[in-house]
Coordinates of C-alpha atoms and ligand atoms in Angstrom, one line a residue:
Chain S
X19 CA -5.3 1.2 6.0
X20 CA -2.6 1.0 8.6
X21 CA -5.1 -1.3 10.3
X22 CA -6.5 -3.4 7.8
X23 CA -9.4 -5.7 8.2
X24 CA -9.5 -4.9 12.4
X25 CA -11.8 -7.7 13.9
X26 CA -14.7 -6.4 16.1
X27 CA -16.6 -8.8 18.3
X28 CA -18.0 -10.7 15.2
X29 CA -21.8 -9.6 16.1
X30 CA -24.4 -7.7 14.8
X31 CA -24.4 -4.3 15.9
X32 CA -27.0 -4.9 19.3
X33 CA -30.5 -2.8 19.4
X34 CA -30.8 -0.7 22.4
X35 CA -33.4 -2.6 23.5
X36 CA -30.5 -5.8 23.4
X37 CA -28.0 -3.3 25.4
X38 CA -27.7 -3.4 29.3
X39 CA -28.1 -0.4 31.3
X40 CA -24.1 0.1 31.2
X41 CA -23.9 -0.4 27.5
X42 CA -26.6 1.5 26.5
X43 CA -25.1 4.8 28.3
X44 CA -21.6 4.0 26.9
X45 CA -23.4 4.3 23.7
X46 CA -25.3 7.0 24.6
X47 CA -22.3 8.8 25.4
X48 CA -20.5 7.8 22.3
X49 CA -23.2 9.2 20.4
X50 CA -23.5 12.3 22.0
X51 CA -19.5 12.6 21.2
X52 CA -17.9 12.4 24.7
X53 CA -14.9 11.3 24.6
X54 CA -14.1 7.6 26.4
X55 CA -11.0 7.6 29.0
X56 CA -9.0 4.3 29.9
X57 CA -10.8 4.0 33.8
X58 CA -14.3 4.4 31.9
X59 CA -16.6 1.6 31.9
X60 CA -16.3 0.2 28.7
X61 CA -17.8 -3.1 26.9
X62 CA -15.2 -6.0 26.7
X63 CA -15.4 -6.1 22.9
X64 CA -14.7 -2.1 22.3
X65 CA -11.3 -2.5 25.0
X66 CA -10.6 -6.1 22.7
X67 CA -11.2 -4.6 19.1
X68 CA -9.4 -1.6 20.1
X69 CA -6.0 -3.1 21.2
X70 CA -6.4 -5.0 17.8
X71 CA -6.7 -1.6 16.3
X72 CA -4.4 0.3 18.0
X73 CA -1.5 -2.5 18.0
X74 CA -1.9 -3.0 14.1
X75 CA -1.5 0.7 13.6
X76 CA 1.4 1.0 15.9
X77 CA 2.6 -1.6 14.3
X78 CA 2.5 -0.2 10.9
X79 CA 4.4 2.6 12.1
X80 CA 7.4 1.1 12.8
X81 CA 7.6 -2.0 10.3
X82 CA 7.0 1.2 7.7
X83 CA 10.7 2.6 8.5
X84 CA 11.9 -0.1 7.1
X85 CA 11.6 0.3 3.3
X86 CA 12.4 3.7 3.8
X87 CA 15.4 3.4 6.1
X88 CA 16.6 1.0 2.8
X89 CA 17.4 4.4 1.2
X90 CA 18.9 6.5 4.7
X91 CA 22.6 6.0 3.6
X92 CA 22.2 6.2 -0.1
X93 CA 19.8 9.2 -0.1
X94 CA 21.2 11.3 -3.2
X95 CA 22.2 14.4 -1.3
X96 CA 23.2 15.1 2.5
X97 CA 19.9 17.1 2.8
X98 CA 17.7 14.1 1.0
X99 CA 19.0 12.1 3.9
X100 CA 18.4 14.7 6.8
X101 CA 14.9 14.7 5.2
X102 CA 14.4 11.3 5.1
X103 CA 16.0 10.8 8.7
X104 CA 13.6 13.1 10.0
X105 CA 10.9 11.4 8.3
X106 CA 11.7 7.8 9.5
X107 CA 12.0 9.3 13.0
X108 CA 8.8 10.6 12.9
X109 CA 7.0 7.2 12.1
X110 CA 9.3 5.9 14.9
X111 CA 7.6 8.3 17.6
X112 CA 4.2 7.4 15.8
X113 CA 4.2 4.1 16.7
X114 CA 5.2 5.0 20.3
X115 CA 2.3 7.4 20.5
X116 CA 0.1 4.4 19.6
X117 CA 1.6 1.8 21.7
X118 CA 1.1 3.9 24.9
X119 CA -2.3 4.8 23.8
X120 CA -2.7 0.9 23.3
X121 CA -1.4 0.0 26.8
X122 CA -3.8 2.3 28.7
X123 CA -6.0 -0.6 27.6
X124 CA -4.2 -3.1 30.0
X125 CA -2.1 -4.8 27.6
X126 CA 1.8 -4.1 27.9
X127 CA 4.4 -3.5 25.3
X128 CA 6.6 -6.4 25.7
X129 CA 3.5 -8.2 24.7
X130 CA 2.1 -6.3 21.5
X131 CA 6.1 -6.4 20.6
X132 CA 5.4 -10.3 21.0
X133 CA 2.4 -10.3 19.5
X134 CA 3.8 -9.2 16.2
X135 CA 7.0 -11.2 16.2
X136 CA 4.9 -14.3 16.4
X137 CA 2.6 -12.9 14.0
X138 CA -1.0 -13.3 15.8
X139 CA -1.0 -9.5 15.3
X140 CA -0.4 -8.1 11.7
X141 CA 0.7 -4.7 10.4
X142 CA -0.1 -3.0 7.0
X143 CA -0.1 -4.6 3.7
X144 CA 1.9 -2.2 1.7
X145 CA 5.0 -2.4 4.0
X146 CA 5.7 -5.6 2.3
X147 CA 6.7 -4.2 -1.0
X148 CA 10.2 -3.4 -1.8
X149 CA 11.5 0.3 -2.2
X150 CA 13.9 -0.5 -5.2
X151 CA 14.9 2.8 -6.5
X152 CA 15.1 6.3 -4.7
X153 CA 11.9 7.1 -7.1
X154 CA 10.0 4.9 -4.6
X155 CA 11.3 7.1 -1.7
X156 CA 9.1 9.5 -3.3
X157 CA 6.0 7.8 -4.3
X158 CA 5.7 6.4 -0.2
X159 CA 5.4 9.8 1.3
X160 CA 3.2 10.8 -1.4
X161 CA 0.6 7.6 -1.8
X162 CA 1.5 5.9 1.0
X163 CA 1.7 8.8 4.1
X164 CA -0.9 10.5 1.3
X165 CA -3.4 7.4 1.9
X166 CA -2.6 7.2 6.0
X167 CA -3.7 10.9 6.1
X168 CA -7.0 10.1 4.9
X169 CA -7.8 7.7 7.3
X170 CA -5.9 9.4 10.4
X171 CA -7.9 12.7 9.9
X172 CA -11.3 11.4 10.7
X173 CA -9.8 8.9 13.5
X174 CA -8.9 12.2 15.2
X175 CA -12.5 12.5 16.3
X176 CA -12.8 8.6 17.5
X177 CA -14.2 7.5 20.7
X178 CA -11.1 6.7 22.8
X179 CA -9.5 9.6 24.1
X180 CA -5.6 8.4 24.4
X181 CA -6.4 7.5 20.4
X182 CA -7.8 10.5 19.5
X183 CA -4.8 12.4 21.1
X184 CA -2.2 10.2 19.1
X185 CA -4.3 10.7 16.1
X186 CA -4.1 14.4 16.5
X187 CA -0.2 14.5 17.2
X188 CA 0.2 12.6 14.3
X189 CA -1.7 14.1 12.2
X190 CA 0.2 17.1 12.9
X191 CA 3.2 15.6 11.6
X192 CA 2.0 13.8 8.4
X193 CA 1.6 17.0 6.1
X194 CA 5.2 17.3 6.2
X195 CA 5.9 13.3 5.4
X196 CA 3.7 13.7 2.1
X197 CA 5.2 17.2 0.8
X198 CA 8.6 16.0 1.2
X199 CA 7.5 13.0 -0.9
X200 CA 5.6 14.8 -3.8
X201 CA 9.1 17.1 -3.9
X202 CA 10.7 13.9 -4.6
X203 CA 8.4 13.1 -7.7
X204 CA 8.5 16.6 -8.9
X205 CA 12.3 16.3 -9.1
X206 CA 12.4 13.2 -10.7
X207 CA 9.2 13.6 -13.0
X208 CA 11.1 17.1 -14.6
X209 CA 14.5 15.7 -14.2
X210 CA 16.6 13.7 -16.8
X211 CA 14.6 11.3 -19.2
X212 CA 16.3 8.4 -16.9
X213 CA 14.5 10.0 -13.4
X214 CA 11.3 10.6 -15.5
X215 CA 11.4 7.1 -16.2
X216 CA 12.2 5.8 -12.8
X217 CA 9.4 8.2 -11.2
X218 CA 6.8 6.6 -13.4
X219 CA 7.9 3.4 -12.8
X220 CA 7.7 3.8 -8.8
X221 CA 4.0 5.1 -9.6
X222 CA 3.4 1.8 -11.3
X223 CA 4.3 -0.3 -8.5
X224 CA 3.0 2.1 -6.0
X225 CA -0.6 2.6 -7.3
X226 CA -2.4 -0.5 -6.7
X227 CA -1.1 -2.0 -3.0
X228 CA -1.7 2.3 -2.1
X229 CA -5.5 1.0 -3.1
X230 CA -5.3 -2.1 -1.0
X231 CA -4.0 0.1 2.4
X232 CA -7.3 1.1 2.4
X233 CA -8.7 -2.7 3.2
X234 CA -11.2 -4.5 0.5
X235 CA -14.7 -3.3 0.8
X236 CA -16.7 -3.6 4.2
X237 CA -20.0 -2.0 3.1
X238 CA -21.5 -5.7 4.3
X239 CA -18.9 -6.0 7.2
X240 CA -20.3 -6.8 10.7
X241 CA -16.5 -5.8 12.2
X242 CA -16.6 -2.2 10.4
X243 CA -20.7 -1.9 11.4
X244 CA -19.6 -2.3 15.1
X245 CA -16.3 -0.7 14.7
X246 CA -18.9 2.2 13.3
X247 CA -21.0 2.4 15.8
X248 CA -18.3 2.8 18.4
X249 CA -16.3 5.4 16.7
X250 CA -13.8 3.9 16.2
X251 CA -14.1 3.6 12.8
X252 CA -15.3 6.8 10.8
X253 CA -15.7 6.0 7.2
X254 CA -16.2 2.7 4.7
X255 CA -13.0 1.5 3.0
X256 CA -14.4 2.4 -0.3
X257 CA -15.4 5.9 1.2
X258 CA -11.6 7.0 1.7
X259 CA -9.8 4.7 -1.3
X260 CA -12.6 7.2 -3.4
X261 CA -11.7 10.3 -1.7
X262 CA -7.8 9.3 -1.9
X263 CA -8.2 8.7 -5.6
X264 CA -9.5 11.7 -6.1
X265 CA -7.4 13.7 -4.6
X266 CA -4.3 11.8 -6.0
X267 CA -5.4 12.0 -9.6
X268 CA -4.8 15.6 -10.2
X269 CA -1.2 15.3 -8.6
X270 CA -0.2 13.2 -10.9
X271 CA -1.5 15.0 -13.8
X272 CA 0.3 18.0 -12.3
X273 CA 3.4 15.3 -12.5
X274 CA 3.3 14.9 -15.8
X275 CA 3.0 11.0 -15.0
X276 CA 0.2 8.1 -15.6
X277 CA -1.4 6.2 -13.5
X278 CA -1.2 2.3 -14.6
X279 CA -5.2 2.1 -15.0
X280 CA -6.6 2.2 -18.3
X281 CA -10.1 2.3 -17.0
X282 CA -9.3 5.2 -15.1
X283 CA -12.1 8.2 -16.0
X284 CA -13.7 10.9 -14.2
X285 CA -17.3 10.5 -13.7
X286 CA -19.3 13.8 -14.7
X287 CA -22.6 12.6 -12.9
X288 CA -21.3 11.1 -10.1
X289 CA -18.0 14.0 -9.9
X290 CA -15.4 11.3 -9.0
X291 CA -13.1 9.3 -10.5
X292 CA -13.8 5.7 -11.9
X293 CA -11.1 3.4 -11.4
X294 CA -9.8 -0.4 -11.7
X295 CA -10.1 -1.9 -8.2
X296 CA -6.6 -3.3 -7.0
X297 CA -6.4 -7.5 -7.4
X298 CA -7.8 -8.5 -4.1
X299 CA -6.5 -12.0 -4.8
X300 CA -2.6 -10.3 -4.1
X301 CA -3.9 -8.5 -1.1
X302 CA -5.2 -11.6 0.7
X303 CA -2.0 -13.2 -0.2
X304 CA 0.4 -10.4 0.7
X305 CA -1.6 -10.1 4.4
X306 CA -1.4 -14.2 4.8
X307 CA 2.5 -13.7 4.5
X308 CA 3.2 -14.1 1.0
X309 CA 4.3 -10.8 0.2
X310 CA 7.5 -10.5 -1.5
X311 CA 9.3 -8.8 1.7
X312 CA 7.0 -10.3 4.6
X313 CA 9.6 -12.9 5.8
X314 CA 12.2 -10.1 5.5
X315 CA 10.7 -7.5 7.7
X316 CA 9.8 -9.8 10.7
X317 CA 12.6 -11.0 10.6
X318 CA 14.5 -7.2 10.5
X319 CA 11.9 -7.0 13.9
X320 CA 12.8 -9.9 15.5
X321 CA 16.9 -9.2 14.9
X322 CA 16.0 -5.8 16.7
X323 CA 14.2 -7.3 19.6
X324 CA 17.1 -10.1 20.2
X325 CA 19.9 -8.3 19.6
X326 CA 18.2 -5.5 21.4
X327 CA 17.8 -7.5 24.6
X328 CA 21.5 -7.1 26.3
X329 CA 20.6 -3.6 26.3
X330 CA 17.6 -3.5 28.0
X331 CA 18.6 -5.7 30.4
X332 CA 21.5 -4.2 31.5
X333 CA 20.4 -0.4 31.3
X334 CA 17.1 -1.7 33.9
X335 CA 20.3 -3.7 35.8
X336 CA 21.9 -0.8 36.2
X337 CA 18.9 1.6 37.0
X338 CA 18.1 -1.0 39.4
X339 CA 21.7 -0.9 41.3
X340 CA 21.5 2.8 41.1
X341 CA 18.4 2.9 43.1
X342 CA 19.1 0.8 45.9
X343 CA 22.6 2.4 46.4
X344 CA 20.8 5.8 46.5
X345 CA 18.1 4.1 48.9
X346 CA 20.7 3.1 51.1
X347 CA 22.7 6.4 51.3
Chain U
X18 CA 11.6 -12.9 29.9
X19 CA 13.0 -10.0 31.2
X20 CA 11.3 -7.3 33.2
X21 CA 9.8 -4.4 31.1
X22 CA 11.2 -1.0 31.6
X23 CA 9.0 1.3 33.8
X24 CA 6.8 3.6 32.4
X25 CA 6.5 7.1 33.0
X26 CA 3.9 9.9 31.9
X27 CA 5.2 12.9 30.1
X28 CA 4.2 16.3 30.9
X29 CA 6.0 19.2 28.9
X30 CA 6.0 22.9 29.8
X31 CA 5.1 24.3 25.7
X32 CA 6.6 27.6 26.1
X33 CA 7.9 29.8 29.0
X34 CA 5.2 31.2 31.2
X35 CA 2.6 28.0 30.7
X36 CA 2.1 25.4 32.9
X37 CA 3.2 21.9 32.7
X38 CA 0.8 19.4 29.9
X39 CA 0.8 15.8 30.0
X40 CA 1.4 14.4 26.4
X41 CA 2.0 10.9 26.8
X42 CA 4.3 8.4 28.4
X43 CA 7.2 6.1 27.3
X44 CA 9.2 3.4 28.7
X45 CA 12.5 4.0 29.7
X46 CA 15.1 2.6 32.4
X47 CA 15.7 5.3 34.6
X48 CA 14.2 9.6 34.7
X49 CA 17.4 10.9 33.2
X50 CA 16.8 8.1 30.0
X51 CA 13.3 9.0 30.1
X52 CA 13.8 12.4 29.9
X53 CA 16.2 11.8 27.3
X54 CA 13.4 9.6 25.7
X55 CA 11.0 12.3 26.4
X56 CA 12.5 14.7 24.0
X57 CA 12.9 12.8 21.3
X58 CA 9.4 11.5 21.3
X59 CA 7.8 15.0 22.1
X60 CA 9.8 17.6 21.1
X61 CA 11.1 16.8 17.7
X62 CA 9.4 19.8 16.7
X63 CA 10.5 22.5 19.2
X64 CA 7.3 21.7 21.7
X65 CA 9.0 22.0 24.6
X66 CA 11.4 23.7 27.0
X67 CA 11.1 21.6 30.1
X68 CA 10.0 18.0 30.5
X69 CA 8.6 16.5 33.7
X70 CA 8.4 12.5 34.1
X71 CA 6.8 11.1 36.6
X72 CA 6.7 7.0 37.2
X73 CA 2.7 5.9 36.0
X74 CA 2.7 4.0 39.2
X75 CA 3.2 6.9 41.3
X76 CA 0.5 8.8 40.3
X77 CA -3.2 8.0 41.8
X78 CA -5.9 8.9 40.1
X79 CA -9.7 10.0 41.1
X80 CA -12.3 7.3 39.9
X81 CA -14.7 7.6 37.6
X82 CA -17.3 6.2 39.2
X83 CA -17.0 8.6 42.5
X84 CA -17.4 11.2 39.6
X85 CA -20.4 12.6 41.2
X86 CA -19.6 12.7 44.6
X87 CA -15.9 14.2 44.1
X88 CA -17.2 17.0 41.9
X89 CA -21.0 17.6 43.1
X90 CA -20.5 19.8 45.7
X91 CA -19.0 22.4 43.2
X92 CA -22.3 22.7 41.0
X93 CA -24.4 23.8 43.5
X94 CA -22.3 27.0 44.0
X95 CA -23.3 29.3 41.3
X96 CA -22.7 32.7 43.3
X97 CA -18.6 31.8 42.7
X98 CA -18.6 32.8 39.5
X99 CA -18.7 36.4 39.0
X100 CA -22.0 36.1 36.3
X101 CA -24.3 35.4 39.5
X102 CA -24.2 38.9 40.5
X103 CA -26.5 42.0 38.5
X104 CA -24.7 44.8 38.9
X105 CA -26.4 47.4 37.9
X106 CA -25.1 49.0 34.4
X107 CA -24.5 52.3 35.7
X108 CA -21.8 51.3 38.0
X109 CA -20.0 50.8 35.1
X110 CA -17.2 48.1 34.7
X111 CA -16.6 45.9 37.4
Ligands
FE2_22 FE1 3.1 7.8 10.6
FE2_23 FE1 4.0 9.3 7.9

């Protein structure tokens, strides 16, 4: 998902009787659903795991208006590019939304900003894919915000309150991000033979890394038990990549376009969808840095930060001058 | 390294006749950028009209572990709340 493979402390999931007084009524009040505020006691590994968490997601947020703001100043119509504006802006307040929740943690921004450019912090897989046509404009909001909503909607009932209320703001805002891309697809897919063409192939490129967003299976993993037991992690990967490909397949019926997996069948016993699982193999290699546009978009993140510098400098300079003139009047 | 901007908590007044909500923070330079700041991160969607922003190092906040002292007192006090009282139904509404 936007965070992918998220750490936890490593350990089994401790018994009660294992627990401490103070971690047993932190769990105690997880489980009864109260919601955990920065100043709260909290165990070392829950703070840890969810700056890790947090971070990637923010993270995610803004690497992701990259391949989209590919297409800003060559969006086919003035109101294509208004929408898409809008749309890029959002993700850019999403990602502030999540860094502030992450630094009520005690961990500042300068350093999660560090933290990615030196790459000991990592965002999602699928922003290292290429948008190469205006069809693929499309196919993100649709699979790609489609996919984040269905793992942002349950995180809007995890533990940590300053996530929760990120998760809800953003949620709030998502709905529009996928709409406005299925009313790309729709134009394409029932436009000219050469749009049809190009919608389908943005589907084929799109389908499979949409798959991996959702992280390879962690039925057996003792990070997503603990992460689990915390609430801060709702449901298995394989729980939401089945309830995303469910959802998605009738969309694309409606599209009039096929979704690259032969294999692909719906299941009248179970009532979902079998499907080909995405090559793993590319995933592990796309999140190691091998992606074709990795090197590319930390590098798009670093120019920003550098060339970004001057300014920062001089606006606090002159804040700073400001003050101690008004200080001395 | 350079110093990080300051950060400042967010509280926006949702419609006329509401109080003040907190939202968030952001890091900005000065208040005027952070207000500036402010509306672009919470109000893209007409959320707002008026923004507060307050330095996070100004504010001081209770603890939660004098929780029960700082808020006891209040629970013992039933007969402030208007449900404490029978009033008998023939007096009709009161
Ligand atoms: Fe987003
Ligand atoms: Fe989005």
């Amino acid at each position: 998902m936007y965070a992918q493979m998220v750490k936890s402390t490593g350990e089994a999931v401790k018994s009660r009787e294992e627990m401490t007084p103070e971690e047993r009524r932190f769990q105690d009040r997880i489980d009864a659903g109260e919601k955990i505020e920065p100043k709260d006691w909290m165990p070392e590994g829950y703070r840890k795991t969810l700056i890790r968490q947090i971070a990637q997601h923010a993270h995610s947020e803004v690497v992701g208006q990259l391949p989209e703001g590919n297409w800003i100043t060559r969006a086919p119509t003035l109101e294509r590019k208004a929408i898409l504006l809008a749309k890029v802006q959002d993700e850019a307040g999403h990602g502030l939304y999540l860094y502030c929740a992450a630094e009520t943690l005690g961990v500042s921004r300068d350093e999660l900003t560090e933290r990615l450019l030196d790459g000991s912090m990592k965002y999602s897989s699928i922003f290292n894919y290429p948008t190469l046509t205006w069809a693929d404009i499309g196919a993100v909001g649709w699979l790609v915000d489609g996919a984040a909503i269905m793992n942002q909607v349950p995180l809007q009932r995890t533990s940590f309150g300053p996530y929760s209320r990120a998760m809800i703001r953003i949620c709030k805002e998502e709905s529009f991000h996928q709409r406005q891309g299925y009313d790309i697809m729709l134009k394409m897919a029932r436009g000219t033979e050469a749009q049809r063409r190009m919608a389908q192939d943005a589907l084929n490129r799109f389908w499979y890394p949409a798959l991996m967003m959702f992280g390879p299976s962690d039925k057996d993993s003792v990070h997503s038990a603990q992460s689990m037991a915390w609430k801060i992690k709702i449901n298995t990967n394989d729980e939401l990549r089945q309830k995303f490909v469910d959802q998605t397949v009738p969309q694309a019926e409606y599209l009039g376009l096929t979704i690259p997996d032969p294999d692909l069948k719906f299941n009248e016993e179970t009532g979902h969808y079998d499907f080909t699982q995405p090559d793993w193999e590319e995933f592990f290699q796309v999140v190691s840095g091998n992606g074709p546009c990795n090197a590319e978009r930390l590098e798009a993140r670093r120019r920003a930060w550098e060339d970004g510098a001057w300014v920062r400098e001089g606006l606090l300079a002159h804040a700073e001058k400001r003050a101690a003139r008004s200080a001395a009047e | 390294m350079s110093k990080e901007w300051p950060l400042w908590e967010i509280f926006i007044r949702g419609q006329h006749g509401m109080s003040h909500r907190h939202v968030g923070s952001l890091h900005a330079p000065d208040a005027e950028t952070a207000i500036l700041n402010a509306r672009d991160v919470y109000t893209r969607r007409r959320e707002g009209v008026s923004i507060w922003v307050v330095k996070s190092a100004d504010i001081t906040a209770s603890s939660p572990s004098e929780k029960g002292p700082l808020f006891e007192p209040s629970e013992s006090k039933a007969y402030r709340h208007p449900t404490f009282f029978d009033i008998p139904d023939e007096v009709g509404a009161m």
